[in-house]
């Protein structure tokens, strides 16, 4: 049975300083997907979407937090 899981990635603004425009986040998502596949022995895992949390843009917050959605089985 397929289900939807979420995972949060937190990256330092200094390292990824462009928020949603960063192409590096896609690489992190691919790595996360592979790690989850290995860790949980998923037969199927598909990236669905990601979103950056609004509070991440606050000037005093030093990280971008992304919520990543996968469909798994």
XYZ file of N, CA and C in Angstrom:
219
model
N 0.837 -1.169 0.000
C 0.000 0.000 0.000
C 0.887 1.240 0.000
N 0.589 2.177 -0.871
C 1.357 3.413 -0.966
C 0.873 4.406 0.091
N 1.821 5.195 0.581
C 1.478 6.252 1.526
C 2.390 7.446 1.275
N 2.014 8.565 1.848
C 2.776 9.801 1.725
C 3.541 10.023 3.022
N 4.833 10.312 2.887
C 5.629 10.664 4.053
C 6.208 12.058 3.837
N 6.536 12.713 4.923
C 7.196 14.017 4.855
C 8.497 13.942 5.632
N 9.414 14.770 5.230
C 10.702 14.845 5.892
C 11.136 16.296 5.846
N 11.800 16.757 6.891
C 12.266 18.141 6.936
C 13.771 18.191 6.742
N 14.192 19.055 5.846
C 15.608 19.321 5.623
C 15.877 20.737 6.113
N 16.920 20.890 6.885
C 17.314 22.198 7.378
C 18.722 22.493 6.876
N 18.885 23.610 6.176
C 20.194 23.984 5.644
C 20.536 25.401 6.072
N 21.808 25.634 6.305
C 22.251 26.954 6.718
C 22.105 27.945 5.577
N 21.635 29.147 5.904
C 21.489 30.179 4.878
C 22.828 30.540 4.263
N 23.885 30.539 5.057
C 25.207 30.876 4.521
C 25.638 29.898 3.440
N 25.258 28.647 3.585
C 25.656 27.622 2.623
C 24.759 27.612 1.392
N 23.477 27.953 1.563
C 22.520 27.860 0.465
C 21.838 29.172 0.167
N 22.381 30.240 0.594
C 21.856 31.581 0.602
C 20.826 32.054 -0.395
N 20.173 31.188 -1.162
C 19.192 31.671 -2.136
C 17.787 31.138 -1.902
N 17.542 30.484 -0.800
C 16.201 29.989 -0.528
C 15.681 29.082 -1.614
N 14.501 29.353 -2.086
C 13.835 28.496 -3.072
C 14.574 28.478 -4.412
N 15.396 29.470 -4.681
C 16.115 29.520 -5.949
C 17.315 28.580 -6.001
N 17.679 28.015 -4.877
C 18.864 27.171 -4.817
C 18.660 25.861 -5.575
N 19.563 25.580 -6.496
C 19.500 24.297 -7.204
C 20.092 23.183 -6.347
N 20.837 23.540 -5.326
C 21.440 22.529 -4.456
C 20.396 21.753 -3.675
N 19.245 22.337 -3.431
C 18.212 21.641 -2.657
C 17.770 20.379 -3.396
N 17.742 20.412 -4.717
C 17.342 19.225 -5.481
C 18.335 18.086 -5.293
N 19.597 18.418 -5.204
C 20.606 17.409 -4.936
C 20.426 16.823 -3.537
N 20.138 17.668 -2.564
C 19.876 17.190 -1.203
C 18.659 16.270 -1.167
N 17.639 16.608 -1.933
C 16.425 15.791 -1.976
C 16.721 14.427 -2.592
N 17.498 14.392 -3.656
C 17.869 13.101 -4.269
C 18.654 12.246 -3.280
N 19.582 12.873 -2.556
C 20.355 12.128 -1.550
C 19.456 11.618 -0.436
N 18.534 12.455 0.011
C 17.591 12.054 1.047
C 16.744 10.883 0.561
N 16.271 10.948 -0.660
C 15.452 9.889 -1.226
C 16.204 8.558 -1.210
N 17.451 8.583 -1.616
C 18.248 7.356 -1.628
C 18.512 6.858 -0.207
N 18.797 7.764 0.709
C 19.014 7.376 2.111
C 17.765 6.741 2.706
N 16.614 7.327 2.434
C 15.360 6.769 2.948
C 15.085 5.393 2.350
N 15.377 5.243 1.074
C 15.186 3.942 0.403
C 16.014 2.877 1.108
N 17.260 3.175 1.379
C 18.152 2.206 2.023
C 17.758 1.961 3.475
N 17.486 3.034 4.199
C 17.200 2.923 5.635
C 15.916 2.158 5.919
N 14.895 2.375 5.097
C 13.585 1.773 5.365
C 13.218 0.657 4.391
N 14.119 0.320 3.497
C 13.907 -0.742 2.503
C 12.619 -0.552 1.699
N 12.358 0.686 1.306
C 11.194 0.948 0.470
C 11.371 0.287 -0.893
N 10.329 -0.359 -1.374
C 10.339 -0.916 -2.723
C 10.125 0.199 -3.740
N 9.434 1.211 -3.310
C 9.070 2.321 -4.185
C 9.147 3.605 -3.373
N 9.835 4.607 -3.891
C 9.848 5.930 -3.277
C 9.941 6.949 -4.400
N 9.002 7.859 -4.397
C 8.952 8.879 -5.443
C 8.833 10.254 -4.805
N 9.695 11.153 -5.242
C 9.622 12.545 -4.813
C 8.346 13.156 -5.378
N 7.589 13.842 -4.535
C 6.367 14.500 -4.988
C 6.532 16.011 -5.069
N 7.037 16.599 -3.983
C 7.113 18.056 -3.929
C 7.938 18.467 -2.715
N 8.285 19.736 -2.676
C 8.896 20.307 -1.483
C 8.441 21.748 -1.358
N 8.509 22.252 -0.142
C 8.181 23.662 0.076
C 9.114 24.206 1.149
N 9.440 25.456 1.005
C 10.251 26.118 2.010
C 9.294 26.732 3.031
N 9.598 26.562 4.269
C 8.728 27.089 5.325
C 8.873 28.607 5.399
N 7.747 29.297 5.483
C 7.732 30.767 5.473
C 8.607 31.378 6.557
N 8.626 30.779 7.735
C 9.407 31.352 8.830
C 10.902 31.347 8.519
N 11.323 30.564 7.544
C 12.735 30.498 7.184
C 13.259 31.823 6.635
N 12.356 32.656 6.129
C 12.777 33.918 5.536
C 12.977 35.024 6.574
N 12.636 34.757 7.818
C 12.832 35.752 8.868
C 14.322 36.068 8.973
N 14.688 37.337 9.014
C 16.111 37.711 9.015
C 16.921 37.131 10.180
N 16.282 36.855 11.283
C 17.008 36.342 12.440
C 17.129 34.813 12.428
N 16.467 34.156 11.508
C 16.519 32.704 11.413
C 17.680 32.350 10.495
N 18.619 31.536 10.947
C 19.836 31.279 10.178
C 19.795 30.007 9.323
N 18.625 29.389 9.204
C 18.458 28.181 8.387
C 17.241 28.328 7.479
N 17.273 27.602 6.373
C 16.079 27.396 5.571
C 15.571 26.008 5.918
N 14.308 25.899 6.245
C 13.690 24.604 6.501
C 12.772 24.263 5.339
N 12.985 23.092 4.773
C 12.181 22.593 3.664
C 11.411 21.373 4.138
N 10.154 21.295 3.774
C 9.383 20.082 3.982
C 9.330 19.377 2.634
N 9.724 18.106 2.644
C 9.808 17.324 1.413
C 8.787 16.198 1.499
N 8.055 15.976 0.409
C 7.000 14.971 0.360
C 7.399 13.850 -0.597
N 7.226 12.619 -0.112
C 7.498 11.437 -0.921
C 6.303 10.498 -0.855
N 6.091 9.779 -1.940
C 5.141 8.665 -1.920
C 5.980 7.393 -1.811
N 5.604 6.531 -0.872
C 6.410 5.325 -0.623
C 5.530 4.085 -0.572
N 6.206 2.967 -0.759
C 5.547 1.671 -0.601
C 6.564 0.673 -0.093
